[in-house]
Every structure is written in structure tokens, then in C-alpha cells.
Amino acid sequence: MFATATKNFVEEVDKDGVLIPVSSLNDSIKILSLVIKRRRYWFWQKPKYLATDFCFNDILKGQPILPVLTETDFIKYNGRFSDNMQGNIEANLHPEAVNLSVEGKDSSKLRSAFGSLKKEELDLQKLLRDSKDRVLDMSHSLIQQTKEKRREVFGVVKERIETTQPSSVIEEVQQTGALGGLLSLCGPKALKVSFKENANLAKDSNVTMELPPHTTIAYGLSELEVKPNGHYELCLMSGTHGGFEVDGSSEEQLVGAIDGHKNTANSNWLKEELDKLGSHFQLLSGLKASTRSSLFQYFCSVLKEREAVSLLESVLNQMRHGERPPLDSGQADSQTQTVQALLEVLVLSGEEKSVETEDFSCTLLALHLVISALDEMSDDCRAVLGSCCTPQVLKSLDLLVQCVTEAGEMSLSSGDLAPLTGDTYQRTELLFASCGVSLKRDGELLRTEVSRQQTDPTLILCIVVKGLAAISHSVQCHL
């Protein structure tokens, strides 16, 4: 909830800027603090920032640098955010004997009362002068451990936004629902879970966080370009990146399954990238019908939970590398329970031999692709997608994605686009527009136009739609 509040704050005051939201109250972010920037597997994923317990002087040889700071009033900030969703999903599959009905209403309210905020900035000119001919202690454990990981670089905190008075974050959540039917989760071992008919579920929570003065809610970094001999340079210009120099090259190419990221979006570029990912979508559509049905229900359930999506992305990433997810099935946290339920669908727990198979690794990578794309979507975009998340509508959205990549046109009167009427069409139009795609209607003719200013959001939308459409293939659901 604190992470959601700080992310909302950054999106409101510095969208696409340099500020990074603080993700945990446990992170101690001060000027000259060292933060590790971790680049991700897929090139379109935003990097993760990991706070450390060290400051720049801890890894610097010789006398410590004494920073010169300036403080200015920033803004007074109080935000209110609300979300309301309701739906009814029924799934019936034969001959797999999977029957599931879920209906529920969710409402959430988040109030961030940060009050008057202050900006603290480092005098970079003085830092540059003090850094002349200085070297880092390359034997320091933090440097050694970070250098071993190809995607991690150091960043030095150069500015931060902090509270000046006691403030609060308040979250109210109300969830009601009914669950019934028999669900068969099929994997290497047959696992059947039986739900009582007309079982009622309810959750009502009201949580308040009281934050003390001088709580950092956002910060900015200067990355470090580190030479093998310990000399370093601060990256001052936007678009310049730090790293550890290897064989005379200070910037390693981002490792990932997709190469050749371009700065301008067009249909040819989108088609090329989606073609590279085609095997992942085919694998998902080829899973057992009962497994796809279960996966689809869980994907629908996490669409509105940012924390659950982020946690699931992290867990699947660890699983791909053969690591055990750090989950305790006995915990009551709703996000943890949601992720644990998905892992049970895949029969991960106690199936060491299955996890090590090549087919299972491919399945994990395909699921990681889709959930990573969901993790990059904005909350508003995921909320709109959630209102369109039925197999029938997703099939139509998948055809629209094909129309986008081929720069073509389609007739709304065709049976394939029949679900896109009334409110559903308006939501579809909003969904695509939020990701850089305009739907232009001329009578019954529909054309698509891709924005050249938004590259990654368009690709992310296409990945999510094609992934969910593959999972929901032949699943019978009604919303």
C-alpha cells in the first residue's frame, strides 16, 4: 500500500521523468545512498531498484566526500484513488469435467496525505570536483557481488523528496463474492480441489499507516560507470547508462530474449517482435484445457492487484532460474495466497523432477512473458482490460492486434468482432488508446493507427492480449 501510494505520486508529478518511487518503508534513502539498478529479462521491462545499506563513501578509497545539499519546498500533495469492479465468470469444460463459477464485487480506496513536501538536492558540480582522481575500493564485497551480475549497476542518490510533517496512507478494501463448482487442476500429479456450492467470501479492511516526518517517498539517481582500476564517472545526461567496464566496453548489451529495440513504433516492428514470441503463445494455447481454464481464472483475479502481479512476476522469474519461490503457504496475505494458488495449479510444490524438465521451463518462460507484460501496464489499463476479460472478447481483441501489426482494417459487422459492441467497444477503444493505438471508425469499417511516440506500451498490450487469448482458447466464460 505504501508502494502503491508512492508510485501514484510519481506518476502524477513526474511521469516519464527521473524520480523513482520508494517501494518499502524499510528502505533508508539518503543523499549519496547507493542503490542498485537491476535491468530486467525483457527489454521493455522497467528496471528494478534495490536499496542497499551502504552509501557512496563506503565503497570509496581515501577520505569521505562531504556533500553540499540544497533544500527547497516542493509541493503539497494529497491524493485520493478509488477502484470499483464487479463481474460474474462461469467456466465449463468437457471432457475435462471442470466447472467453476465466480462472482464478486470489489471496491478499494487509497488516500495519500503526504502534506507539504521538500526536495533535497546534491551539488553535482562539487561532487564532480571531489571525484577527480578518486577510485573505488574494488575489493569491497558489495562491488564484487554486484559486478558478478551482468544486469546490475550502481546508482548514487542525487535528490530525494521527503515529507516535512506527520502524514498518512489510508486504504479501504471491500470484497464480496460467491464461489461454487468443482475445479480439477491437472499437472504431473492429478490434483482436485472441491469448492462448496454457494460458498460466500467476504473481506473488509481499513488500514492506516502513520508516517513520521522526513520519510523519503521518491528519489533520483546518477549511475556510475566503473573502470576495472576503480576509477569512475558519473552519468549526468539522460540516456547515458552506467555499468562495469569489460574489455574496454563500459556498456554491456541488455541480455534478453528480444533484440533490436527501436525508438519508433510501426506495424512492421511490432509484427517482427510478436513473431519472435509466437512459440510462447502457441505453447500456452497447447496446454491442457483444464490447466488453461484454471490459469485464466487466476489471471483474471490478479488483474486488479498490482502487488500480486509484481510478486508473481518475481516468483516466476526465480523459478525460471531454478530457485524456490520465497512463499509461505501459511501466510494470510492475500497477494501471497493468490500467487501460491497459481503455483499449485502448475503443481510446483514438491515436483522437483517436473520443474527440471525442458517443457516445464518453457511453460514458465511463456507465463513469465505474459505476467511481466501485465506488470508493466498501468493500473487504469489493467482495470479496463479486466472489464474485457472474457474468452469471446479476448478473441476479438486478438484479431485487432493482428490488424494493428498488419496495418490493416476490419469490418465491425463480421462475426469475429461481434462481441465489440456498445460499452465493450468503448472500453476496447480506451484500452488501445491508453497503449498508443487509435481505433478509427468509418461506419462499419475499423482501422488502427499506431502512435510513433509510444513504443513499448503498444508491444506490451499486444503481448498481454495474445497471451490471455491463448490461455482462454476454447474456455467458455460469461461476464
Short mmCIF file of C-alpha atoms in Angstrom, two decimals:
data_model
loop_
_atom_site.label_atom_id
_atom_site.label_comp_id
_atom_site.label_asym_id
_atom_site.label_seq_id
_atom_site.Cartn_x
_atom_site.Cartn_y
_atom_site.Cartn_z
CA MET A 1 0.00 0.00 0.00
CA PHE A 2 2.92 2.38 0.69
CA ALA A 3 4.49 1.32 -2.63
CA THR A 4 1.19 1.99 -4.41
CA ALA A 5 0.94 5.44 -2.83
CA THR A 6 4.48 6.45 -3.82
CA LYS A 7 4.05 5.09 -7.34
CA ASN A 8 0.83 7.07 -7.76
CA PHE A 9 2.66 10.16 -6.52
CA VAL A 10 5.48 9.79 -9.07
CA GLU A 11 3.03 9.13 -11.90
CA GLU A 12 1.18 12.32 -11.00
CA VAL A 13 4.12 14.70 -10.56
CA ASP A 14 6.93 13.24 -12.71
CA LYS A 15 5.53 10.75 -15.21
CA ASP A 16 8.30 9.59 -17.58
CA GLY A 17 10.75 11.69 -15.59
CA VAL A 18 13.72 10.89 -13.34
CA LEU A 19 12.02 10.28 -9.99
CA ILE A 20 11.88 6.72 -8.63
CA PRO A 21 9.19 5.81 -6.08
CA VAL A 22 10.34 4.31 -2.77
CA SER A 23 8.90 0.80 -2.64
CA SER A 24 9.38 -0.01 1.06
CA LEU A 25 9.34 1.89 4.33
CA ASN A 26 12.29 -0.27 5.32
CA ASP A 27 14.47 1.35 2.64
CA SER A 28 16.76 4.03 4.02
CA ILE A 29 17.22 6.50 1.17
CA LYS A 30 19.52 9.46 1.84
CA ILE A 31 21.66 11.68 -0.37
CA LEU A 32 24.72 9.65 -1.52
CA SER A 33 22.96 6.36 -0.66
CA LEU A 34 23.91 3.51 -3.00
CA VAL A 35 21.05 1.96 -4.95
CA ILE A 36 21.45 -0.99 -7.32
CA LYS A 37 19.65 -0.70 -10.63
CA ARG A 38 18.73 -4.14 -11.96
CA ARG A 39 17.89 -4.39 -15.62
CA ARG A 40 15.26 -7.00 -16.44
CA TYR A 41 14.99 -10.02 -18.75
CA TRP A 42 12.69 -8.47 -21.36
CA PHE A 43 13.95 -5.21 -22.86
CA TRP A 44 10.62 -3.41 -22.40
CA GLN A 45 10.50 -4.06 -18.65
CA LYS A 46 11.31 -1.13 -16.41
CA PRO A 47 14.38 -1.73 -14.23
CA LYS A 48 14.08 -2.60 -10.56
CA TYR A 49 15.83 -0.52 -7.92
CA LEU A 50 17.22 -2.22 -4.83
CA ALA A 51 18.17 -0.07 -1.84
CA THR A 52 21.39 -1.05 -0.05
CA ASP A 53 22.67 -0.43 3.47
CA PHE A 54 25.69 1.44 2.09
CA CYS A 55 26.47 4.96 0.94
CA PHE A 56 28.91 6.12 -1.73
CA ASN A 57 31.66 6.83 0.81
CA ASP A 58 31.57 3.21 1.99
CA ILE A 59 32.98 1.95 -1.32
CA LEU A 60 35.32 4.93 -1.90
CA LYS A 61 39.01 4.81 -1.05
CA GLY A 62 40.53 7.63 0.98
CA GLN A 63 38.79 10.47 2.76
CA PRO A 64 35.00 10.59 2.58
CA ILE A 65 33.31 13.13 0.33
CA LEU A 66 31.35 15.77 2.21
CA PRO A 67 28.22 16.57 0.17
CA VAL A 68 26.79 20.04 -0.21
CA LEU A 69 22.99 19.98 -0.15
CA THR A 70 20.25 22.43 -1.04
CA GLU A 71 16.68 22.21 0.22
CA THR A 72 13.64 23.68 -1.47
CA ASP A 73 9.89 23.46 -0.96
CA PHE A 74 8.38 21.04 -3.45
CA ILE A 75 4.57 20.73 -3.40
CA LYS A 76 1.73 19.95 -1.05
CA TYR A 77 0.31 16.59 -2.03
CA ASN A 78 -2.89 14.79 -1.05
CA GLY A 79 -4.24 12.10 -3.38
CA ARG A 80 -7.42 10.04 -3.45
CA PHE A 81 -7.77 6.98 -5.68
CA SER A 82 -10.69 4.57 -5.95
CA ASP A 83 -11.49 1.46 -7.94
CA ASN A 84 -14.76 -0.44 -8.32
CA MET A 85 -15.17 -3.73 -10.16
CA GLN A 86 -17.82 -6.39 -10.33
CA GLY A 87 -18.32 -9.42 -12.51
CA ASN A 88 -19.59 -12.94 -12.93
CA ILE A 89 -17.50 -15.65 -14.58
CA GLU A 90 -18.66 -19.16 -15.39
CA ALA A 91 -16.42 -21.78 -16.95
CA ASN A 92 -17.45 -25.19 -18.28
CA LEU A 93 -15.06 -27.58 -19.97
CA HIS A 94 -15.67 -31.06 -21.33
CA PRO A 95 -14.50 -33.78 -21.15
CA GLU A 96 -12.12 -32.43 -18.53
CA ALA A 97 -15.03 -32.09 -16.07
CA VAL A 98 -14.05 -28.61 -14.96
CA ASN A 99 -16.87 -26.43 -13.71
CA LEU A 100 -16.28 -23.15 -11.95
CA SER A 101 -18.40 -20.11 -11.23
CA VAL A 102 -17.10 -16.96 -9.62
CA GLU A 103 -18.93 -13.73 -8.96
CA GLY A 104 -17.90 -10.81 -6.86
CA LYS A 105 -17.72 -7.11 -6.19
CA ASP A 106 -14.52 -5.28 -5.30
CA SER A 107 -14.07 -1.70 -4.21
CA SER A 108 -10.93 -0.06 -2.94
CA LYS A 109 -9.99 3.43 -1.86
CA LEU A 110 -6.50 4.76 -1.26
CA ARG A 111 -5.81 8.13 0.31
CA SER A 112 -2.27 9.50 0.40
CA ALA A 113 -1.97 12.50 2.72
CA PHE A 114 1.71 13.41 2.36
CA GLY A 115 1.13 17.11 3.01
CA SER A 116 3.93 19.61 2.36
CA LEU A 117 6.94 18.01 0.68
CA LYS A 118 10.55 19.10 0.47
CA LYS A 119 13.19 18.42 -2.19
CA GLU A 120 16.78 17.81 -1.15
CA GLU A 121 19.40 18.03 -3.91
CA LEU A 122 23.10 17.28 -4.13
CA ASP A 123 25.55 19.84 -5.56
CA LEU A 124 26.74 17.73 -8.50
CA GLN A 125 29.40 20.24 -9.55
CA LYS A 126 31.14 19.84 -6.19
CA LEU A 127 30.76 16.06 -6.34
CA LEU A 128 32.44 16.05 -9.76
CA ARG A 129 35.33 18.12 -8.44
CA ASP A 130 35.70 15.91 -5.37
CA SER A 131 35.59 12.79 -7.56
CA LYS A 132 38.57 13.80 -9.70
CA ASP A 133 41.32 11.12 -9.49
CA ARG A 134 39.38 9.23 -6.79
CA VAL A 135 38.96 5.45 -7.03
CA LEU A 136 36.57 2.88 -5.66
CA ASP A 137 37.62 0.02 -3.42
CA MET A 138 37.18 -2.80 -5.95
CA SER A 139 37.73 -5.39 -3.22
CA HIS A 140 34.60 -4.25 -1.35
CA SER A 141 32.10 -7.10 -1.06
CA LEU A 142 29.21 -5.02 -2.43
CA ILE A 143 31.20 -4.17 -5.57
CA GLN A 144 32.31 -7.77 -6.04
CA GLN A 145 28.79 -9.16 -5.68
CA THR A 146 27.24 -6.52 -7.96
CA LYS A 147 29.94 -6.89 -10.62
CA GLU A 148 29.20 -10.61 -10.92
CA LYS A 149 25.66 -9.89 -12.11
CA ARG A 150 25.58 -8.66 -15.68
CA ARG A 151 22.38 -6.65 -15.36
CA GLU A 152 23.19 -4.69 -12.18
CA VAL A 153 24.77 -1.24 -11.94
CA PHE A 154 25.34 1.26 -9.14
CA GLY A 155 23.38 4.47 -8.72
CA VAL A 156 24.14 7.31 -6.30
CA VAL A 157 21.15 9.18 -4.85
CA LYS A 158 21.43 12.80 -6.01
CA GLU A 159 17.99 14.08 -4.98
CA ARG A 160 15.06 12.97 -2.87
CA ILE A 161 11.53 14.07 -1.99
CA GLU A 162 10.63 13.77 1.68
CA THR A 163 7.76 14.63 3.98
CA THR A 164 8.06 17.55 6.38
CA GLN A 165 5.32 16.63 8.83
CA PRO A 166 3.48 13.57 10.12
CA SER A 167 1.50 12.11 7.21
CA SER A 168 -0.59 9.06 6.45
CA VAL A 169 -1.63 6.49 3.85
CA ILE A 170 -5.13 5.02 4.27
CA GLU A 171 -6.51 2.05 2.35
CA GLU A 172 -10.07 0.74 2.47
CA VAL A 173 -10.92 -2.53 0.73
CA GLN A 174 -14.28 -4.27 0.44
CA GLN A 175 -14.61 -7.59 -1.35
CA THR A 176 -17.65 -9.85 -1.55
CA GLY A 177 -18.20 -12.87 -3.72
CA ALA A 178 -19.62 -16.32 -4.25
CA LEU A 179 -17.71 -19.35 -5.41
CA GLY A 180 -19.06 -22.73 -6.47
CA GLY A 181 -18.35 -25.82 -8.51
CA LEU A 182 -15.65 -28.41 -8.98
CA LEU A 183 -12.21 -27.46 -10.23
CA SER A 184 -9.72 -30.07 -11.44
CA LEU A 185 -6.15 -28.84 -11.60
CA CYS A 186 -4.20 -31.17 -13.86
CA GLY A 187 -0.44 -31.49 -13.87
CA PRO A 188 2.20 -34.16 -13.34
CA LYS A 189 0.05 -35.29 -10.45
CA ALA A 190 -3.75 -35.11 -10.53
CA LEU A 191 -4.91 -32.56 -8.01
CA LYS A 192 -8.61 -31.94 -7.39
CA VAL A 193 -9.98 -29.12 -5.31
CA SER A 194 -13.66 -29.12 -4.46
CA PHE A 195 -15.48 -25.91 -3.53
CA LYS A 196 -18.81 -25.98 -1.76
CA GLU A 197 -21.67 -24.67 -3.78
CA ASN A 198 -22.80 -21.15 -2.95
CA ALA A 199 -19.78 -20.56 -0.72
CA ASN A 200 -19.67 -16.89 0.29
CA LEU A 201 -16.44 -14.94 0.55
CA ALA A 202 -16.02 -11.53 2.16
CA LYS A 203 -13.18 -9.23 3.03
CA ASP A 204 -13.39 -5.82 4.64
CA SER A 205 -10.25 -4.00 5.67
CA ASN A 206 -9.30 -0.49 6.70
CA VAL A 207 -5.57 0.11 7.17
CA THR A 208 -3.88 3.36 8.16
CA MET A 209 -0.14 3.99 8.02
CA GLU A 210 1.17 6.92 10.03
CA LEU A 211 4.40 8.19 8.51
CA PRO A 212 6.91 10.28 10.50
CA PRO A 213 8.45 13.50 9.16
CA HIS A 214 11.46 13.13 6.85
CA THR A 215 10.11 9.98 5.20
CA THR A 216 11.56 9.67 1.69
CA ILE A 217 8.88 8.89 -0.89
CA ALA A 218 10.86 9.36 -4.14
CA TYR A 219 14.43 9.92 -5.29
CA GLY A 220 16.68 10.44 -8.32
CA LEU A 221 19.94 8.71 -9.24
CA SER A 222 23.20 9.27 -11.09
CA GLU A 223 24.53 5.95 -12.35
CA LEU A 224 28.20 5.03 -12.06
CA GLU A 225 30.40 3.93 -14.95
CA VAL A 226 33.16 1.93 -13.26
CA LYS A 227 36.57 1.19 -14.80
CA PRO A 228 38.49 -2.01 -13.97
CA ASN A 229 41.08 0.02 -11.99
CA GLY A 230 38.40 1.59 -9.78
CA HIS A 231 38.16 4.97 -11.49
CA TYR A 232 34.58 6.01 -12.12
CA GLU A 233 32.45 8.55 -13.91
CA LEU A 234 29.02 9.89 -13.01
CA CYS A 235 26.35 9.61 -15.71
CA LEU A 236 24.87 13.09 -15.86
CA MET A 237 22.97 13.15 -19.17
CA SER A 238 19.64 11.43 -19.71
CA GLY A 239 20.06 8.38 -21.89
CA THR A 240 23.55 7.58 -20.56
CA HIS A 241 23.89 4.42 -18.51
CA GLY A 242 26.38 3.11 -16.02
CA GLY A 243 27.93 -0.29 -15.60
CA PHE A 244 31.21 -2.11 -15.12
CA GLU A 245 33.67 -1.79 -17.97
CA VAL A 246 34.53 -5.13 -19.54
CA ASP A 247 37.18 -5.45 -22.28
CA GLY A 248 37.11 -1.73 -22.97
CA SER A 249 33.32 -1.51 -23.27
CA SER A 250 31.55 0.28 -20.43
CA GLU A 251 28.03 -0.64 -21.51
CA GLU A 252 27.01 -4.25 -21.91
CA GLN A 253 24.15 -5.02 -24.24
CA LEU A 254 20.97 -5.76 -22.36
CA VAL A 255 20.56 -9.53 -22.20
CA GLY A 256 17.08 -10.71 -23.14
CA ALA A 257 15.02 -12.83 -25.43
CA ILE A 258 14.22 -9.87 -27.70
CA ASP A 259 16.86 -7.82 -29.54
CA GLY A 260 16.81 -4.77 -31.73
CA HIS A 261 14.65 -2.37 -29.73
CA LYS A 262 13.67 0.60 -31.90
CA ASN A 263 12.73 4.14 -30.91
CA THR A 264 9.80 4.43 -33.30
CA ALA A 265 6.81 2.13 -33.27
CA ASN A 266 5.39 0.85 -36.53
CA SER A 267 3.43 -2.18 -37.64
CA ASN A 268 6.46 -3.91 -39.16
CA TRP A 269 8.44 -3.59 -35.93
CA LEU A 270 5.53 -4.88 -33.86
CA LYS A 271 4.99 -7.82 -36.20
CA GLU A 272 8.68 -8.76 -36.07
CA GLU A 273 8.74 -8.72 -32.28
CA LEU A 274 5.49 -10.67 -31.90
CA ASP A 275 6.67 -13.24 -34.45
CA LYS A 276 9.73 -13.84 -32.25
CA LEU A 277 7.38 -14.55 -29.34
CA GLY A 278 4.98 -16.73 -31.31
CA SER A 279 6.26 -20.01 -29.86
CA HIS A 280 5.36 -18.82 -26.34
CA PHE A 281 1.73 -18.13 -27.32
CA GLN A 282 1.48 -21.47 -29.13
CA LEU A 283 2.77 -23.28 -26.04
CA LEU A 284 0.14 -21.62 -23.83
CA SER A 285 -2.70 -22.46 -26.21
CA GLY A 286 -1.47 -26.08 -26.31
CA LEU A 287 -1.74 -26.65 -22.54
CA LYS A 288 -4.44 -28.97 -21.23
CA ALA A 289 -7.87 -27.36 -21.31
CA SER A 290 -8.34 -27.75 -17.56
CA THR A 291 -4.96 -26.15 -16.86
CA ARG A 292 -5.74 -23.23 -19.16
CA SER A 293 -9.12 -22.75 -17.52
CA SER A 294 -7.53 -22.59 -14.08
CA LEU A 295 -4.77 -20.26 -15.28
CA PHE A 296 -7.32 -17.98 -16.91
CA GLN A 297 -9.33 -17.65 -13.68
CA TYR A 298 -6.19 -16.73 -11.74
CA PHE A 299 -5.02 -14.23 -14.35
CA CYS A 300 -8.43 -12.57 -14.20
CA SER A 301 -8.23 -12.42 -10.40
CA VAL A 302 -4.82 -10.71 -10.30
CA LEU A 303 -5.57 -8.08 -12.93
CA LYS A 304 -6.76 -5.64 -10.27
CA GLU A 305 -4.00 -6.41 -7.74
CA ARG A 306 -0.77 -4.61 -8.59
CA GLU A 307 1.14 -6.16 -5.69
CA ALA A 308 0.06 -9.68 -6.64
CA VAL A 309 1.13 -9.16 -10.26
CA SER A 310 4.55 -7.85 -9.19
CA LEU A 311 5.01 -10.68 -6.71
CA LEU A 312 4.00 -13.28 -9.28
CA GLU A 313 6.46 -11.80 -11.82
CA SER A 314 9.27 -12.01 -9.27
CA VAL A 315 8.40 -15.59 -8.27
CA LEU A 316 8.18 -16.85 -11.86
CA ASN A 317 11.50 -15.17 -12.66
CA GLN A 318 13.12 -17.01 -9.76
CA MET A 319 11.52 -20.28 -10.78
CA ARG A 320 12.95 -19.91 -14.28
CA HIS A 321 16.42 -19.83 -12.73
CA GLY A 322 15.78 -22.92 -10.64
CA GLU A 323 15.25 -21.04 -7.38
CA ARG A 324 12.49 -21.83 -4.90
CA PRO A 325 9.91 -19.07 -4.52
CA PRO A 326 10.09 -17.49 -1.04
CA LEU A 327 6.45 -18.13 -0.21
CA ASP A 328 4.96 -19.44 3.00
CA SER A 329 1.65 -21.12 2.27
CA GLY A 330 0.61 -20.49 5.87
CA GLN A 331 0.68 -16.72 5.45
CA ALA A 332 -2.63 -14.90 5.36
CA ASP A 333 -1.51 -12.15 2.97
CA SER A 334 -3.95 -12.08 0.04
CA GLN A 335 -1.24 -11.48 -2.58
CA THR A 336 0.80 -14.41 -1.27
CA GLN A 337 -2.25 -16.67 -1.30
CA THR A 338 -3.08 -15.67 -4.87
CA VAL A 339 0.44 -16.46 -6.07
CA GLN A 340 0.54 -19.71 -4.09
CA ALA A 341 -2.73 -20.77 -5.72
CA LEU A 342 -1.27 -20.26 -9.18
CA LEU A 343 1.83 -22.24 -8.29
CA GLU A 344 -0.41 -25.07 -7.10
CA VAL A 345 -2.11 -25.04 -10.49
CA LEU A 346 1.29 -25.67 -12.06
CA VAL A 347 2.00 -28.33 -9.41
CA LEU A 348 5.28 -26.71 -8.49
CA SER A 349 5.31 -27.71 -4.85
CA GLY A 350 7.24 -30.93 -4.31
CA GLU A 351 7.66 -31.66 -8.03
CA GLU A 352 11.43 -31.27 -8.39
CA LYS A 353 11.72 -33.62 -11.39
CA SER A 354 8.92 -31.84 -13.22
CA VAL A 355 10.45 -28.41 -12.61
CA GLU A 356 13.71 -29.51 -14.18
CA THR A 357 12.18 -30.70 -17.46
CA GLU A 358 12.67 -28.62 -20.59
CA ASP A 359 8.91 -28.47 -21.33
CA PHE A 360 8.19 -27.13 -17.86
CA SER A 361 10.92 -24.47 -18.20
CA CYS A 362 9.36 -23.35 -21.48
CA THR A 363 5.95 -23.09 -19.80
CA LEU A 364 7.42 -20.96 -17.01
CA LEU A 365 9.06 -18.65 -19.55
CA ALA A 366 5.80 -18.27 -21.50
CA LEU A 367 3.84 -17.44 -18.33
CA HIS A 368 6.60 -15.08 -17.22
CA LEU A 369 6.31 -13.26 -20.55
CA VAL A 370 2.59 -12.57 -20.06
CA ILE A 371 2.74 -11.70 -16.36
CA SER A 372 5.76 -9.42 -16.97
CA ALA A 373 3.78 -7.52 -19.57
CA LEU A 374 0.87 -7.23 -17.13
CA ASP A 375 3.29 -5.91 -14.52
CA GLU A 376 4.33 -3.09 -16.87
CA MET A 377 0.76 -1.99 -17.55
CA SER A 378 -0.71 0.95 -15.66
CA ASP A 379 -3.40 0.31 -13.06
CA ASP A 380 -6.00 2.06 -15.22
CA CYS A 381 -5.08 -0.03 -18.25
CA ARG A 382 -5.32 -3.28 -16.29
CA ALA A 383 -8.67 -2.21 -14.85
CA VAL A 384 -10.08 -1.63 -18.35
CA LEU A 385 -8.61 -4.92 -19.53
CA GLY A 386 -10.25 -6.67 -16.58
CA SER A 387 -13.66 -5.44 -17.73
CA CYS A 388 -13.00 -7.01 -21.15
CA CYS A 389 -11.53 -10.26 -19.88
CA THR A 390 -13.77 -12.93 -21.36
CA PRO A 391 -12.66 -15.50 -23.96
CA GLN A 392 -15.10 -14.12 -26.52
CA VAL A 393 -13.87 -10.53 -26.21
CA LEU A 394 -10.21 -11.58 -26.00
CA LYS A 395 -10.59 -13.47 -29.27
CA SER A 396 -11.81 -10.24 -30.88
CA LEU A 397 -9.00 -8.23 -29.27
CA ASP A 398 -6.50 -10.76 -30.63
CA LEU A 399 -7.85 -10.08 -34.13
CA LEU A 400 -7.47 -6.35 -33.51
CA VAL A 401 -3.83 -6.94 -32.56
CA GLN A 402 -3.39 -8.72 -35.88
CA CYS A 403 -4.97 -5.71 -37.56
CA VAL A 404 -2.51 -3.42 -35.75
CA THR A 405 0.56 -5.42 -36.78
CA GLU A 406 -0.56 -5.65 -40.40
CA ALA A 407 -1.71 -2.02 -40.62
CA GLY A 408 -4.99 -3.28 -41.98
CA GLU A 409 -8.69 -2.77 -41.47
CA MET A 410 -11.63 -4.90 -40.36
CA SER A 411 -15.39 -4.81 -40.56
CA LEU A 412 -17.22 -4.48 -37.25
CA SER A 413 -20.13 -6.35 -38.79
CA SER A 414 -18.06 -9.52 -39.11
CA GLY A 415 -18.84 -12.34 -36.71
CA ASP A 416 -15.28 -12.28 -35.36
CA LEU A 417 -15.78 -8.76 -33.94
CA ALA A 418 -19.40 -9.28 -32.86
CA PRO A 419 -18.57 -9.01 -29.11
CA LEU A 420 -17.22 -5.47 -29.62
CA THR A 421 -20.48 -3.55 -29.30
CA GLY A 422 -21.79 -0.82 -27.01
CA ASP A 423 -19.85 -0.42 -23.78
CA THR A 424 -17.45 -3.20 -24.74
CA TYR A 425 -16.35 -1.28 -27.83
CA GLN A 426 -15.88 1.91 -25.80
CA ARG A 427 -13.73 0.03 -23.27
CA THR A 428 -11.74 -1.53 -26.10
CA GLU A 429 -11.19 1.90 -27.64
CA LEU A 430 -9.99 3.24 -24.28
CA LEU A 431 -7.73 0.23 -23.71
CA PHE A 432 -5.96 0.55 -27.05
CA ALA A 433 -5.74 4.36 -26.83
CA SER A 434 -4.00 4.13 -23.43
CA CYS A 435 -1.31 2.00 -25.12
CA GLY A 436 -0.72 4.19 -28.15
CA VAL A 437 -3.19 2.69 -30.65
CA SER A 438 -6.08 4.69 -32.13
CA LEU A 439 -9.16 2.87 -33.37
CA LYS A 440 -10.64 4.88 -36.23
CA ARG A 441 -14.19 4.01 -37.18
CA ASP A 442 -15.73 4.74 -40.59
CA GLY A 443 -19.21 3.33 -40.47
CA GLU A 444 -18.73 -0.44 -40.02
CA LEU A 445 -15.08 -0.23 -41.08
CA LEU A 446 -12.43 -0.17 -38.34
CA ARG A 447 -8.84 0.96 -38.90
CA THR A 448 -5.93 1.04 -36.44
CA GLU A 449 -3.19 3.65 -36.17
CA VAL A 450 -0.06 3.21 -34.03
CA SER A 451 1.45 6.20 -32.23
CA ARG A 452 5.13 6.79 -33.01
CA GLN A 453 5.66 8.27 -29.54
CA GLN A 454 4.68 5.13 -27.61
CA THR A 455 6.70 2.04 -28.47
CA ASP A 456 6.79 -0.30 -25.50
CA PRO A 457 3.17 0.24 -24.30
CA THR A 458 1.86 -0.89 -27.68
CA LEU A 459 4.00 -4.02 -27.68
CA ILE A 460 3.06 -4.76 -24.06
CA LEU A 461 -0.66 -4.55 -24.89
CA CYS A 462 -0.20 -6.91 -27.84
CA ILE A 463 1.69 -9.43 -25.66
CA VAL A 464 -0.95 -9.39 -22.92
CA VAL A 465 -3.86 -9.73 -25.34
CA LYS A 466 -2.25 -12.57 -27.31
CA GLY A 467 -1.17 -14.34 -24.10
CA LEU A 468 -4.60 -14.16 -22.45
CA ALA A 469 -6.31 -15.11 -25.70
CA ALA A 470 -4.08 -18.19 -25.94
CA ILE A 471 -4.83 -19.23 -22.35
CA SER A 472 -8.58 -18.67 -22.72
CA HIS A 473 -8.82 -20.50 -26.04
CA SER A 474 -11.98 -22.69 -26.04
CA VAL A 475 -12.78 -21.79 -22.41
CA GLN A 476 -16.48 -20.96 -22.05
CA CYS A 477 -16.90 -17.95 -19.80
CA HIS A 478 -19.63 -15.36 -19.32
CA LEU A 479 -19.07 -11.98 -17.76
#
